[in-house]
Coordinates of C-alpha atoms in Angstrom, one line a residue:
M1 CA 29.1 -39.3 48.1
K2 CA 32.1 -37.8 46.2
F3 CA 31.5 -35.2 43.5
A4 CA 35.0 -34.7 42.2
R5 CA 35.5 -35.7 38.6
P6 CA 37.9 -38.7 38.1
K7 CA 41.5 -37.9 37.2
R8 CA 41.1 -34.2 37.9
P9 CA 42.4 -32.4 40.9
R10 CA 39.6 -31.4 43.3
R11 CA 39.1 -27.6 43.3
P12 CA 37.0 -25.6 45.8
L13 CA 33.7 -24.1 44.7
L14 CA 32.8 -20.6 45.6
V15 CA 29.5 -18.7 46.0
P16 CA 30.3 -15.0 46.5
A17 CA 27.4 -13.8 44.4
A18 CA 24.3 -15.2 42.7
L19 CA 23.9 -16.2 39.0
A20 CA 20.2 -16.2 38.4
A21 CA 17.9 -14.7 36.5
L22 CA 19.1 -15.1 39.5
A23 CA 20.8 -15.3 40.4
A24 CA 24.6 -15.5 39.2
L25 CA 27.7 -16.3 41.1
V26 CA 31.4 -16.0 40.5
P27 CA 33.7 -19.0 40.8
G28 CA 36.6 -19.0 43.3
A29 CA 39.0 -20.0 40.7
L30 CA 38.6 -16.5 39.2
A31 CA 41.2 -15.7 41.9
V32 CA 44.0 -16.6 39.5
A33 CA 43.1 -13.5 37.4
A34 CA 42.5 -11.2 40.3
T35 CA 45.9 -10.8 42.1
A36 CA 47.0 -7.7 40.1
V37 CA 43.6 -5.9 40.1
P38 CA 43.3 -3.0 42.6
T39 CA 40.0 -2.8 44.4
E40 CA 38.3 -1.1 47.3
L41 CA 36.0 -4.0 48.1
P42 CA 35.1 -3.5 51.8
S43 CA 35.9 -6.0 54.6
P44 CA 33.2 -5.3 57.2
E45 CA 33.8 -6.6 60.7
K46 CA 30.5 -8.6 60.6
G47 CA 30.9 -9.8 57.0
L48 CA 30.1 -8.6 53.5
N49 CA 26.5 -8.5 52.2
L50 CA 25.9 -8.5 48.5
L51 CA 22.4 -8.0 47.0
V52 CA 21.9 -9.9 43.7
V53 CA 18.8 -9.3 41.6
G54 CA 17.5 -10.7 38.3
L55 CA 15.6 -8.2 36.2
D56 CA 12.5 -9.2 34.1
T57 CA 13.4 -7.3 31.0
R58 CA 13.8 -8.4 27.4
K59 CA 16.2 -5.6 26.4
G60 CA 18.7 -7.0 23.8
V61 CA 16.7 -10.3 23.3
T62 CA 16.0 -11.0 19.7
E63 CA 12.5 -11.8 18.3
E64 CA 13.7 -15.3 17.5
E65 CA 14.8 -15.9 21.0
K66 CA 11.6 -14.5 22.4
E67 CA 9.6 -17.1 20.4
R68 CA 12.0 -20.0 20.9
F69 CA 12.3 -19.6 24.7
R70 CA 8.8 -18.3 25.4
L71 CA 10.0 -14.8 26.3
G72 CA 7.2 -12.9 24.5
G73 CA 5.1 -12.1 27.6
Q74 CA 4.7 -8.7 29.2
E75 CA 7.9 -7.8 31.1
C76 CA 7.3 -6.4 34.5
D77 CA 10.5 -4.3 34.5
C78 CA 11.0 -5.5 38.1
T79 CA 13.3 -7.8 40.1
D80 CA 12.0 -11.3 39.7
V81 CA 15.0 -12.7 41.5
I82 CA 16.3 -11.3 44.8
M83 CA 19.1 -13.0 46.7
L84 CA 21.0 -11.7 49.7
V85 CA 24.5 -13.1 49.8
H86 CA 26.4 -13.0 53.1
V87 CA 30.2 -13.6 53.1
S88 CA 31.6 -14.1 56.5
A89 CA 34.3 -11.8 57.8
E90 CA 36.8 -14.7 57.9
N91 CA 35.9 -15.6 54.3
D92 CA 35.1 -19.2 55.5
R93 CA 31.4 -19.3 54.9
V94 CA 28.8 -18.0 52.4
D95 CA 25.1 -17.9 53.1
V96 CA 22.6 -17.1 50.3
V97 CA 19.0 -16.2 51.3
G98 CA 16.3 -15.9 48.6
L99 CA 13.6 -13.3 49.1
P100 CA 10.3 -14.2 47.3
R101 CA 9.4 -11.6 44.7
D102 CA 5.9 -11.3 46.1
S103 CA 7.0 -10.5 49.7
L104 CA 4.8 -7.8 51.2
T105 CA 6.6 -4.6 52.2
A106 CA 5.7 -0.9 52.7
F107 CA 7.3 1.9 50.8
P108 CA 7.9 5.1 52.8
A109 CA 6.3 8.5 52.0
D110 CA 7.8 11.1 49.7
H111 CA 9.7 8.9 47.4
R112 CA 9.6 9.7 43.7
D113 CA 8.5 7.2 41.1
R114 CA 11.3 7.3 38.5
R115 CA 8.8 6.1 35.8
T116 CA 6.3 8.9 36.2
G117 CA 8.0 11.5 38.3
K118 CA 5.1 11.3 40.8
V119 CA 5.9 11.6 44.5
H120 CA 4.2 8.8 46.4
G121 CA 2.8 8.7 49.9
A122 CA 3.5 5.6 52.0
H123 CA 1.9 2.5 50.5
P124 CA 2.0 -1.3 50.6
A125 CA 3.9 -3.0 47.8
K126 CA 5.6 -6.2 46.6
I127 CA 9.3 -6.2 47.2
N128 CA 10.0 -6.7 43.5
S129 CA 8.4 -3.4 42.6
A130 CA 11.1 -1.4 44.5
W131 CA 13.4 -1.5 41.5
A132 CA 10.7 -0.4 39.1
E133 CA 9.6 2.6 41.2
G134 CA 13.0 3.8 42.4
G135 CA 15.8 1.9 40.7
P136 CA 18.8 0.1 42.2
S137 CA 19.2 2.4 45.2
F138 CA 15.6 2.1 46.2
A139 CA 15.8 -1.7 45.8
V140 CA 18.8 -1.7 48.1
E141 CA 17.1 0.5 50.7
T142 CA 14.0 -1.7 50.7
V143 CA 16.0 -4.8 51.3
E144 CA 17.9 -3.1 54.1
S145 CA 14.7 -2.0 55.7
M146 CA 13.1 -5.4 55.6
T147 CA 16.2 -7.4 56.8
G148 CA 18.0 -5.0 59.1
L149 CA 21.2 -5.8 57.2
P150 CA 23.5 -3.3 55.5
V151 CA 24.0 -4.0 51.8
H152 CA 27.6 -3.3 50.8
R153 CA 27.5 -4.2 47.2
Y154 CA 24.8 -4.7 44.5
L155 CA 24.7 -6.8 41.3
E156 CA 21.8 -6.9 38.7
I157 CA 21.5 -9.3 35.8
D158 CA 18.9 -9.2 33.0
F159 CA 17.7 -11.9 30.6
R160 CA 20.3 -11.0 27.9
R161 CA 23.3 -11.1 30.3
F162 CA 22.1 -14.3 32.0
M163 CA 21.9 -16.1 28.6
D164 CA 25.3 -14.7 27.5
T165 CA 27.0 -15.7 30.7
V166 CA 25.7 -19.2 30.7
D167 CA 26.7 -19.6 27.0
R168 CA 30.3 -18.9 28.1
V169 CA 30.3 -22.2 30.1
D170 CA 31.7 -25.1 28.0
G171 CA 29.2 -27.8 27.3
G172 CA 26.3 -26.0 29.0
V173 CA 25.2 -26.3 32.6
P174 CA 23.8 -29.5 34.1
V175 CA 20.3 -29.4 35.4
C176 CA 18.7 -32.4 37.1
T177 CA 15.3 -33.5 38.3
A178 CA 13.9 -36.6 39.9
Q179 CA 10.4 -35.9 38.5
P180 CA 9.3 -34.7 35.0
L181 CA 9.3 -30.9 34.7
K182 CA 7.0 -29.4 32.1
D183 CA 5.9 -25.8 32.3
P184 CA 3.6 -24.4 29.7
A185 CA 4.5 -20.8 30.6
T186 CA 8.2 -21.1 30.0
G187 CA 8.2 -24.1 27.7
I188 CA 10.7 -26.1 29.8
D189 CA 10.1 -29.9 29.3
L190 CA 12.6 -32.1 31.3
Q191 CA 12.5 -35.8 31.9
P192 CA 13.9 -37.3 35.1
G193 CA 17.7 -37.3 35.1
T194 CA 20.4 -34.8 34.1
K195 CA 20.6 -32.6 31.0
R196 CA 23.0 -29.9 30.0
V197 CA 21.5 -26.7 28.9
G198 CA 22.7 -23.5 27.2
G199 CA 21.6 -19.9 27.9
G200 CA 18.1 -19.9 26.5
E201 CA 17.0 -23.2 28.0
A202 CA 18.7 -22.3 31.3
L203 CA 16.6 -19.2 31.4
Q204 CA 13.5 -21.3 30.9
Y205 CA 14.6 -23.5 33.8
V206 CA 15.3 -20.8 36.3
R207 CA 12.1 -18.9 35.4
S208 CA 9.8 -22.0 35.8
R209 CA 7.3 -21.9 38.6
K210 CA 4.4 -24.0 37.2
A211 CA 6.2 -27.3 36.6
D212 CA 6.3 -28.8 40.0
G213 CA 3.5 -27.3 42.1
Q214 CA 6.0 -25.4 44.3
M215 CA 5.2 -21.9 42.9
D216 CA 7.8 -19.3 43.4
F217 CA 9.4 -21.2 46.2
G218 CA 10.3 -24.1 43.8
R219 CA 11.7 -21.6 41.4
I220 CA 14.0 -20.1 44.0
Q221 CA 15.3 -23.6 44.7
K222 CA 15.9 -24.2 41.0
Q223 CA 17.8 -21.0 40.8
Q224 CA 20.0 -21.9 43.7
K225 CA 20.6 -25.4 42.3
F226 CA 21.5 -23.9 39.0
V227 CA 24.1 -21.5 40.6
V228 CA 25.9 -24.4 42.2
N229 CA 26.0 -26.5 39.1
T230 CA 27.2 -23.6 36.9
L231 CA 30.2 -23.3 39.2
R232 CA 30.8 -27.0 39.0
Q233 CA 30.8 -26.9 35.2
L234 CA 33.2 -24.1 35.1
H235 CA 35.9 -26.6 35.9
E236 CA 35.8 -27.7 32.3
G237 CA 38.1 -25.3 30.4
V238 CA 37.1 -21.8 31.7
L239 CA 39.0 -22.1 35.0
D240 CA 42.2 -22.9 33.3
D241 CA 42.2 -19.9 31.0
P242 CA 42.7 -16.5 32.7
A243 CA 41.5 -14.5 29.6
R244 CA 38.3 -16.5 29.5
L245 CA 37.8 -16.1 33.3
R246 CA 38.1 -12.3 32.9
E247 CA 35.6 -12.4 30.0
F248 CA 33.2 -14.5 32.1
A249 CA 33.3 -12.0 35.0
A250 CA 32.9 -9.0 32.7
T251 CA 29.9 -10.6 31.0
L252 CA 28.3 -11.4 34.3
R253 CA 28.9 -7.9 35.6
G254 CA 27.8 -6.0 32.5
T255 CA 27.9 -2.2 32.3
A256 CA 24.9 -1.2 34.4
E257 CA 25.5 1.6 36.8
G258 CA 24.0 1.9 40.3
E259 CA 24.7 2.9 43.9
R260 CA 27.0 0.4 45.5
A261 CA 27.2 -1.6 42.2
I262 CA 30.0 -4.2 42.4
S263 CA 32.7 -3.9 39.8
T264 CA 34.3 -6.6 37.7
A265 CA 37.6 -6.1 39.6
E266 CA 35.7 -6.4 42.9
L267 CA 34.1 -9.7 41.8
L268 CA 37.5 -11.0 41.0
T269 CA 38.9 -9.8 44.4
L270 CA 36.0 -11.4 46.2
A271 CA 36.7 -14.6 44.4
A272 CA 40.4 -14.4 45.5
R273 CA 39.3 -14.0 49.1
L274 CA 37.2 -17.2 48.9
R275 CA 39.4 -19.3 46.7
E276 CA 39.7 -22.1 49.4
L277 CA 36.0 -22.3 50.1
P278 CA 34.5 -25.8 49.5
P279 CA 30.8 -26.3 48.6
D280 CA 29.9 -27.6 52.0
R281 CA 30.8 -24.2 53.4
T282 CA 28.1 -22.6 51.4
E283 CA 24.4 -22.7 52.4
F284 CA 21.2 -21.7 50.5
A285 CA 17.8 -20.9 52.0
T286 CA 14.6 -19.0 51.5
V287 CA 13.5 -16.4 54.1
P288 CA 11.0 -18.1 56.5
V289 CA 7.4 -17.5 55.2
R290 CA 4.3 -17.7 57.3
D291 CA 1.4 -17.6 54.7
F292 CA -0.2 -15.7 51.9
N293 CA -1.7 -12.3 52.8
P294 CA -5.3 -11.4 51.8
A295 CA -5.3 -9.6 48.4
I296 CA -4.6 -5.9 48.6
E297 CA -6.1 -3.5 46.2
G298 CA -3.6 -2.2 43.7
V299 CA -1.0 -4.8 45.0
G300 CA -2.6 -8.2 44.6
S301 CA -1.6 -11.4 46.4
T302 CA 1.5 -11.2 48.5
V303 CA 3.6 -13.4 50.8
A304 CA 3.9 -12.8 54.5
W305 CA 7.2 -13.5 56.1
D306 CA 7.4 -15.4 59.4
E307 CA 8.5 -12.4 61.4
E308 CA 10.1 -14.5 64.2
G309 CA 11.9 -16.8 61.8
A310 CA 13.1 -14.0 59.5
A311 CA 14.4 -12.1 62.5
E312 CA 16.3 -15.2 63.6
V313 CA 17.8 -15.7 60.1
F314 CA 18.8 -12.0 59.6
G315 CA 19.9 -11.6 63.2
R316 CA 22.4 -14.4 62.8
L317 CA 23.7 -12.9 59.6
R318 CA 24.0 -9.6 61.3
E319 CA 26.2 -11.2 63.9
D320 CA 28.1 -13.1 61.2
R321 CA 26.8 -16.5 62.5
P322 CA 25.6 -19.5 60.5
L323 CA 22.0 -19.7 59.4
P324 CA 19.6 -21.5 61.8
V325 CA 18.9 -25.1 61.1
A326 CA 15.5 -26.1 59.7
G327 CA 14.1 -27.3 63.1
D328 CA 14.8 -23.9 64.7
V329 CA 12.2 -22.2 62.5
A330 CA 8.5 -23.0 62.7
P331 CA 7.0 -24.7 59.6
S332 CA 5.2 -22.5 57.1
L333 CA 1.4 -22.7 56.5
I334 CA 2.5 -23.1 52.8
P335 CA 4.3 -26.5 52.7
A336 CA 6.5 -25.5 49.8
A337 CA 7.7 -22.4 51.7
T338 CA 8.9 -24.3 54.8
Y339 CA 12.4 -23.1 55.8
R340 CA 14.9 -25.8 54.7
P341 CA 18.5 -24.6 54.2
A342 CA 20.7 -26.7 52.0
T343 CA 24.4 -26.9 51.6
G344 CA 25.9 -26.2 48.2
S345 CA 27.3 -29.8 48.1
S346 CA 23.8 -31.2 48.4
L347 CA 22.7 -29.3 45.3
I348 CA 25.2 -30.7 42.8
C349 CA 23.7 -32.8 40.1
P350 CA 25.0 -36.4 40.1

């Protein structure tokens, strides 16, 4: 099946980072604006790892937007989207692994809670609370501890920046579904087929986890699909305008500070490195999951990783090798969580 638009030259797609409220990525064609930008983006021998998180915060969102897009709930001030992006050393492959927000982890002793100033002892926690307790650096350290991979750069995106970034895409972003999607929590209501959405409705789509019975695992898949189709839609106008490309990258990056935070110049440089990467050289997966853990007091219900499967996934990335195929990892006891990697080309809406 061919996905190139008629009468337009085929251009490669690129997935160097994640666009989402969660996950947000930068298109390879941004390379046209990057050639004169100095950067110190590293080139590790075993590939570059970028941690992308989507923050559940309403800062900068208007009251009208909160009501219209069902954003009036209590914000968790945590990372509802967590994606680890691996760019191969040869810049010929990108692997994106979603980490469920409810993944069980353990925080070490003697770390200080930035919200209260209290020094904590070691305790169990959900992975998404690392940012809330210790900020970007602690979120990075937690992911490094759980995966065994070094995180070289970090990108965080909140609700406001996600909507603004999507609204810079001409005509909106295509979302598609084979079955009706109706989520009373986010307000999304989609009939089978393809529809183009702007920033607010896009946020409803990528936040939805009650529309298809797939819980957070279905939401991760929606986010990954949205990333690919955002890149696809950037072919309409944005990619041919260097000024708009720079504005898109700057909107995506924002002004947040943090340890190892990627800069706008580095995003553009990364895009330049990957300008020839086609969508079938990108792959999306969710970390292998075994089952739900029994509820833990003070933590709640959490997700248990399949330790053997996760070790295989991150071990391959550590050696700069492709992700294992689905059959190499045992099925999850949660059907929706069974490990099924997908190429970027398979996620493009028809």
